CSV table of N, CA and C in Angstrom, one decimal:
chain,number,residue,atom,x,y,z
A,16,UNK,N,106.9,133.4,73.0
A,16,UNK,CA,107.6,132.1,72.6
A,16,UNK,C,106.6,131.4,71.7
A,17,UNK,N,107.1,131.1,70.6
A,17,UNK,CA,106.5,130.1,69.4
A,17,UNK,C,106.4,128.7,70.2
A,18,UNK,N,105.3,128.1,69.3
A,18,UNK,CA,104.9,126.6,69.9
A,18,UNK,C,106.2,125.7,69.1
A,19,UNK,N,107.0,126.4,68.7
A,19,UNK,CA,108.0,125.7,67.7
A,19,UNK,C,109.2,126.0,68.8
A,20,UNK,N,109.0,126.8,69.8
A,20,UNK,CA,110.6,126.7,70.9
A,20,UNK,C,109.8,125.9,72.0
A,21,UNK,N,108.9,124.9,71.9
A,21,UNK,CA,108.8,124.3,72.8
A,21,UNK,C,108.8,122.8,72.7
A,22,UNK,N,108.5,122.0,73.8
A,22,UNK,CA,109.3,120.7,73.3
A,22,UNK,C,107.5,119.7,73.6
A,23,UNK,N,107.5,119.0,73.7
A,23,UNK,CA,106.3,118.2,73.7
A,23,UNK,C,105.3,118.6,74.9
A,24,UNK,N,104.1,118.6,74.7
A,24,UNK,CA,103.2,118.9,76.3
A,24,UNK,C,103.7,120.4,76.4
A,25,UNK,N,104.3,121.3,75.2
A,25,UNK,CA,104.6,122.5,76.1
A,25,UNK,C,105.4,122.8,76.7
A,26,UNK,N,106.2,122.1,77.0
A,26,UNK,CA,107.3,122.1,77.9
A,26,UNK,C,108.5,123.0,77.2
A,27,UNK,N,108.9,123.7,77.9
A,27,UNK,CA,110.3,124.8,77.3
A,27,UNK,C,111.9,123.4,77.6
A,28,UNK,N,112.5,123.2,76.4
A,28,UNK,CA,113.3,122.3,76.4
A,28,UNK,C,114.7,122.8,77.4
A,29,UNK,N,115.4,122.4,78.0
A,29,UNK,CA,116.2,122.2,78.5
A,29,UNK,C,117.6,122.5,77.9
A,30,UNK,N,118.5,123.2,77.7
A,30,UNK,CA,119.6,123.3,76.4
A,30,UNK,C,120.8,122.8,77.3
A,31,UNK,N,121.3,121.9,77.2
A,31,UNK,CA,123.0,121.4,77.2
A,31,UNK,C,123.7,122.8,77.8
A,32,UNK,N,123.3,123.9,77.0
A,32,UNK,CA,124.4,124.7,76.8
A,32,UNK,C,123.9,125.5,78.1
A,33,UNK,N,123.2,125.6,78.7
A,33,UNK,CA,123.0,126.0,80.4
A,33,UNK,C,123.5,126.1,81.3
A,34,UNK,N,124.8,124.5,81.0
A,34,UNK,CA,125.4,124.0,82.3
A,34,UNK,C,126.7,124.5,82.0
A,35,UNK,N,127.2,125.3,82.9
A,35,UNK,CA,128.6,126.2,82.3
A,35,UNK,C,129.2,124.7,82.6
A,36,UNK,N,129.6,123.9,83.2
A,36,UNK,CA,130.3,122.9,83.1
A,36,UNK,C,130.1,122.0,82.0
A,37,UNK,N,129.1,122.1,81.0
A,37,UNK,CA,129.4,121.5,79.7
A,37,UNK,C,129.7,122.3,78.6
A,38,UNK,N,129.2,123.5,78.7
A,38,UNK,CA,130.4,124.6,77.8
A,38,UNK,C,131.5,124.4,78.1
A,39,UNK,N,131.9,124.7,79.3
A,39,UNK,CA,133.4,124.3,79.3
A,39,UNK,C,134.0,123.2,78.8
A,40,UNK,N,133.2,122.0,79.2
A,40,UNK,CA,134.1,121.0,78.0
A,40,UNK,C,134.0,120.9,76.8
A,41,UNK,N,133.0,121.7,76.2
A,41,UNK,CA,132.9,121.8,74.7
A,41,UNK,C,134.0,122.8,74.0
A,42,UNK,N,134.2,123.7,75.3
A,42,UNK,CA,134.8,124.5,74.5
A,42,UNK,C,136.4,124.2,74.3
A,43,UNK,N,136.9,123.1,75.6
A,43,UNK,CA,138.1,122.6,75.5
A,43,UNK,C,138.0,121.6,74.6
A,44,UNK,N,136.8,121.2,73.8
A,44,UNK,CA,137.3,120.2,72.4
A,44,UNK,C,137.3,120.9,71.6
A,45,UNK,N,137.0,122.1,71.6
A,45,UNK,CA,136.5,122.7,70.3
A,45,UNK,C,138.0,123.5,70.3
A,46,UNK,N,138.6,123.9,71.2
A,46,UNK,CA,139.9,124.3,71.3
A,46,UNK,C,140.9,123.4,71.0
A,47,UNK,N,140.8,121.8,70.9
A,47,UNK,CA,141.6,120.6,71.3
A,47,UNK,C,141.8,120.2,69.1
A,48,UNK,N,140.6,120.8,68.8
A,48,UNK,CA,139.9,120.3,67.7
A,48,UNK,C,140.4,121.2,66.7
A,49,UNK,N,140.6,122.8,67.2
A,49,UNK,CA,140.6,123.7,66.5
A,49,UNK,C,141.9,123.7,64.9
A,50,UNK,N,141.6,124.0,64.0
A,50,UNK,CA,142.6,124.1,63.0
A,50,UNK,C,143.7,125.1,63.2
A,51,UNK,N,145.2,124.8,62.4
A,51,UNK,CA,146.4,125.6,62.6
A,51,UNK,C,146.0,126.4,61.1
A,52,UNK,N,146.6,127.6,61.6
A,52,UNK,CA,146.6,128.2,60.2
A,52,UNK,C,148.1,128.9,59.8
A,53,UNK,N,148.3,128.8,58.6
A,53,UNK,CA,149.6,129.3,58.3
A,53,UNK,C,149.3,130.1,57.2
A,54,UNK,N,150.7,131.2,57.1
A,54,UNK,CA,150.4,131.6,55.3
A,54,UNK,C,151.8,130.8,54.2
A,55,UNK,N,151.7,131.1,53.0
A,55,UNK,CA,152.5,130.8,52.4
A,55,UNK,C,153.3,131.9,52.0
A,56,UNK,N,154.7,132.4,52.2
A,56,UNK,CA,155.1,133.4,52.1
A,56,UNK,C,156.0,132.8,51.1
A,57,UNK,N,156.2,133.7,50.0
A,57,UNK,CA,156.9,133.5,49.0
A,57,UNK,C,158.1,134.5,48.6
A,58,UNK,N,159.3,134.1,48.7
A,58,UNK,CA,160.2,134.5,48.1
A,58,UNK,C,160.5,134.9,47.0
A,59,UNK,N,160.6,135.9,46.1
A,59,UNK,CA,161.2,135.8,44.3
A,59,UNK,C,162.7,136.8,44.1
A,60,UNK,N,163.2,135.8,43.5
A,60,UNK,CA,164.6,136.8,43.2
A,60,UNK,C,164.8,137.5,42.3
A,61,UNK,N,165.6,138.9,42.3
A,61,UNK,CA,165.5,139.8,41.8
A,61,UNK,C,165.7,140.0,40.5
A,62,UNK,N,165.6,140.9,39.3
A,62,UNK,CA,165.2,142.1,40.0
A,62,UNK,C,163.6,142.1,39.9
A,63,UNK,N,162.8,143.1,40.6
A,63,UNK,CA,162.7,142.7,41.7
A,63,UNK,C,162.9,142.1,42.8
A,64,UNK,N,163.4,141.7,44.1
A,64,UNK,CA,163.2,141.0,45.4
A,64,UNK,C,162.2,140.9,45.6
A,65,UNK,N,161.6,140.5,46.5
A,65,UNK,CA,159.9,140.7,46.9
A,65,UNK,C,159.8,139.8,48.3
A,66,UNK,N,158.7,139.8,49.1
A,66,UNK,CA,158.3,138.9,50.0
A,66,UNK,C,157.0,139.2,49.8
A,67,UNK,N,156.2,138.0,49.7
A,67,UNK,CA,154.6,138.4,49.9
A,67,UNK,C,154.0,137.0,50.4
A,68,UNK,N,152.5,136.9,50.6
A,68,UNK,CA,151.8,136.3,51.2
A,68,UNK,C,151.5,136.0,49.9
A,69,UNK,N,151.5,134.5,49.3
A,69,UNK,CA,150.7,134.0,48.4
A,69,UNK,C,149.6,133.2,48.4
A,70,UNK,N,149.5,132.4,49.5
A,70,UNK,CA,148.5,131.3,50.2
A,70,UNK,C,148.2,131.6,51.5
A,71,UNK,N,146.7,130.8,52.4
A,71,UNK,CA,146.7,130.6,53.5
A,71,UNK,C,146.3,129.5,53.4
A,72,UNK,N,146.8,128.8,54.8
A,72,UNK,CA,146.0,127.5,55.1
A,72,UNK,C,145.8,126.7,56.1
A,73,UNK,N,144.9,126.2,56.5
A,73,UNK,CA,144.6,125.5,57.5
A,73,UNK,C,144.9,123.9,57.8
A,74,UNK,N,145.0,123.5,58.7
A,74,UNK,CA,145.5,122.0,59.0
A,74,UNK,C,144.6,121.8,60.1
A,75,UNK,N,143.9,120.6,59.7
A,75,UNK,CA,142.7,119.8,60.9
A,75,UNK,C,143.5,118.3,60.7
A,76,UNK,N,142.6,117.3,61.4
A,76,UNK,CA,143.1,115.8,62.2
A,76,UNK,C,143.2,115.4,60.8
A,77,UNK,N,142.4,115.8,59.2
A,77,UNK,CA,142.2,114.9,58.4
A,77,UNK,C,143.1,115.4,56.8
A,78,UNK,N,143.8,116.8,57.0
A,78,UNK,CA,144.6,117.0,56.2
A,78,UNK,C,144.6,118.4,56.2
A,79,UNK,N,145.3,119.0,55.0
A,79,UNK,CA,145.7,120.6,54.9
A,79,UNK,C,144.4,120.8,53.8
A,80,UNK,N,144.0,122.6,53.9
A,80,UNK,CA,143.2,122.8,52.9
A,80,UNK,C,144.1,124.1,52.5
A,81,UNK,N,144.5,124.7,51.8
A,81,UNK,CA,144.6,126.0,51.4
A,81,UNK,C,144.2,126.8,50.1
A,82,UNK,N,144.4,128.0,50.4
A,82,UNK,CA,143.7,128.5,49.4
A,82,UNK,C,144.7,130.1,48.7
A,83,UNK,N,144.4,130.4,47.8
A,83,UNK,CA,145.7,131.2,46.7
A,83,UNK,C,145.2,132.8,47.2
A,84,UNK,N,146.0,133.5,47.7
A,84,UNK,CA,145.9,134.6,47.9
A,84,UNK,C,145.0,135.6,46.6
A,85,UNK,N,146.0,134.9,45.5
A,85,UNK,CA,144.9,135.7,44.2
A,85,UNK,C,144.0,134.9,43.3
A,86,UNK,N,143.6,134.0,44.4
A,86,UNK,CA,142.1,133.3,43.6
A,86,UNK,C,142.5,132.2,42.5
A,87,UNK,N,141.9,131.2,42.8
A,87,UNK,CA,141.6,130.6,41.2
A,87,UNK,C,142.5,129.3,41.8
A,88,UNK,N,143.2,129.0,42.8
A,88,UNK,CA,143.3,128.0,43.5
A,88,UNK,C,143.4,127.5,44.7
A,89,UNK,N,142.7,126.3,45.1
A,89,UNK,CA,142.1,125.4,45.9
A,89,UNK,C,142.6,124.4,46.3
A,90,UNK,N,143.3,123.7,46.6
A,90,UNK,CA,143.9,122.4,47.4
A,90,UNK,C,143.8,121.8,48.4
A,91,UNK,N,143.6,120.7,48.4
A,91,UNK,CA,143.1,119.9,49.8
A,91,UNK,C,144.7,118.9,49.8
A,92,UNK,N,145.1,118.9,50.7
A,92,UNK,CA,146.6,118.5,50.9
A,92,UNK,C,147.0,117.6,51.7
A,93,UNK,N,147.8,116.7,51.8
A,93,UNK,CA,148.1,115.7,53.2
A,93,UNK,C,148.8,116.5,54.4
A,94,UNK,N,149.7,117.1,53.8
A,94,UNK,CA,150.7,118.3,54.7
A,94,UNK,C,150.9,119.4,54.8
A,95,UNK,N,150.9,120.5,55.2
A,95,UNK,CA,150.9,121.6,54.6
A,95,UNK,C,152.6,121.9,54.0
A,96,UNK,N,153.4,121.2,54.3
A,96,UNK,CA,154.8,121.2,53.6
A,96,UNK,C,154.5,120.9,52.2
A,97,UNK,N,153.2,120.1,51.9
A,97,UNK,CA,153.1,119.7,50.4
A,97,UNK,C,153.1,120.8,49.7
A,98,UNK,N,152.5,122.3,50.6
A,98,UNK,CA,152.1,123.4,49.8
A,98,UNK,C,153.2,123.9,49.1
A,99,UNK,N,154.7,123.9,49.2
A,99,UNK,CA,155.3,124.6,49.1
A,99,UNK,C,155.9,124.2,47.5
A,100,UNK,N,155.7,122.7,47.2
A,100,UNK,CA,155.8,122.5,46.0
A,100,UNK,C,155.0,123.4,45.0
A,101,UNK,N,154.1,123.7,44.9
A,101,UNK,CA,153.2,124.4,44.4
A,101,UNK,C,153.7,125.9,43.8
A,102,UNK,N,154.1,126.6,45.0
A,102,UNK,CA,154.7,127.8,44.9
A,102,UNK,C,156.5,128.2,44.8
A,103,UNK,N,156.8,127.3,44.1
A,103,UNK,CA,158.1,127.1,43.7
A,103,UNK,C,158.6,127.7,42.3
A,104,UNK,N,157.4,128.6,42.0
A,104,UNK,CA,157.5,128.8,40.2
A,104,UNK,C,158.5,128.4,39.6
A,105,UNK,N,159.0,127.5,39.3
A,105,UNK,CA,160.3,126.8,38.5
A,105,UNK,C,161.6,127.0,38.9
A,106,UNK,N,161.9,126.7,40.6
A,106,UNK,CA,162.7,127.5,40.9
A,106,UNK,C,163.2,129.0,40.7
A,107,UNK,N,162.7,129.8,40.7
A,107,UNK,CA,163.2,131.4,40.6
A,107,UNK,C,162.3,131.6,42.0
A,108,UNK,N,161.8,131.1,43.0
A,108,UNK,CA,161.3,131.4,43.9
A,108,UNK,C,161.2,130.8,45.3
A,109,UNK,N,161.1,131.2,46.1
A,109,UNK,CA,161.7,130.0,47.1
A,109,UNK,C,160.5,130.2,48.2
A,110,UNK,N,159.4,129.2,48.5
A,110,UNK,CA,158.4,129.5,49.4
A,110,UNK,C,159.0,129.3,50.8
A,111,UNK,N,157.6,129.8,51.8
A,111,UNK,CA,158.3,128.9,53.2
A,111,UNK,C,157.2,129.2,53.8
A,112,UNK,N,156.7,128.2,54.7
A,112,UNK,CA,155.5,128.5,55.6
A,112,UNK,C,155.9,128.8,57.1
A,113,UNK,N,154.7,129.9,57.5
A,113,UNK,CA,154.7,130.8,58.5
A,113,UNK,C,153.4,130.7,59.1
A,114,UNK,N,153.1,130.0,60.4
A,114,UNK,CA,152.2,129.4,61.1
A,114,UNK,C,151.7,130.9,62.2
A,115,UNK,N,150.6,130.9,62.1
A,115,UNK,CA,149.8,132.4,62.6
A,115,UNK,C,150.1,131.7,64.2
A,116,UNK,N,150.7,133.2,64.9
A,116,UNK,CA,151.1,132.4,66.3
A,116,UNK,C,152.7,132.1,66.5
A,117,UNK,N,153.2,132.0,65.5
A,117,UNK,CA,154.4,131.7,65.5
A,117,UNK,C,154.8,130.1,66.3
A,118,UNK,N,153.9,129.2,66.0
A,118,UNK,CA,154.3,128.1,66.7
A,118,UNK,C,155.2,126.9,66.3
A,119,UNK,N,155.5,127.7,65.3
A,119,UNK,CA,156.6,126.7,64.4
A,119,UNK,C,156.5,125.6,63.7
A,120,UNK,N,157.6,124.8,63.2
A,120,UNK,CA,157.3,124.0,62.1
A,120,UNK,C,156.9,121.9,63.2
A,121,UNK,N,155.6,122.1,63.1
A,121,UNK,CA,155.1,120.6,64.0
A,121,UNK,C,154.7,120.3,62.5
């Protein structure tokens, strides 16, 4: 052991994470905390038909972030419903979000 994993006087510090009863409550906020993820699945009408995955994205306490299956776009979002404006190509396309989990539309 390095004099750098020790705490003052030498002393080997003490870690939080020892006491399984504080993992466990870390891990139920970190569960409580955790982000939803969804994809953006996009419709286009024919000809071709198609269904594909054009986005994914995440939702935390402070908004949506997602990101473009083929690069080159980025958005930080209020809702993840906002995403769907986005992938609407001028109407010829019709998006819809699909939550990993299948937990539906909250």
């Amino acid at each position: 052991m390095s004099d750098s994993d020790q705490g003052e006087g030498g002393e080997v510090p003490i870690s939080l994470f020892d006491d399984p009863k504080v993992v466990g409550e870390v891990q139920e906020f970190v569960d409580d905390q955790a982000p939803r993820v969804f994809a953006v699945v996009q419709e286009t009408f024919g000809p071709p038909e198609d269904l594909q995955i054009v986005a994914w994205g995440m939702t935390t306490k402070k908004g949506v972030e997602v990101i473009s299956v083929h690069g080159g776009m980025r958005m930080g979002l209020q809702s993840a419903e906002n995403t769907l404006i986005f992938y609407r190509a001028g109407g010829s396309a019709n998006p819809r979000i699909f939550w990993v989990g299948g937990k539906g539309d909250e």
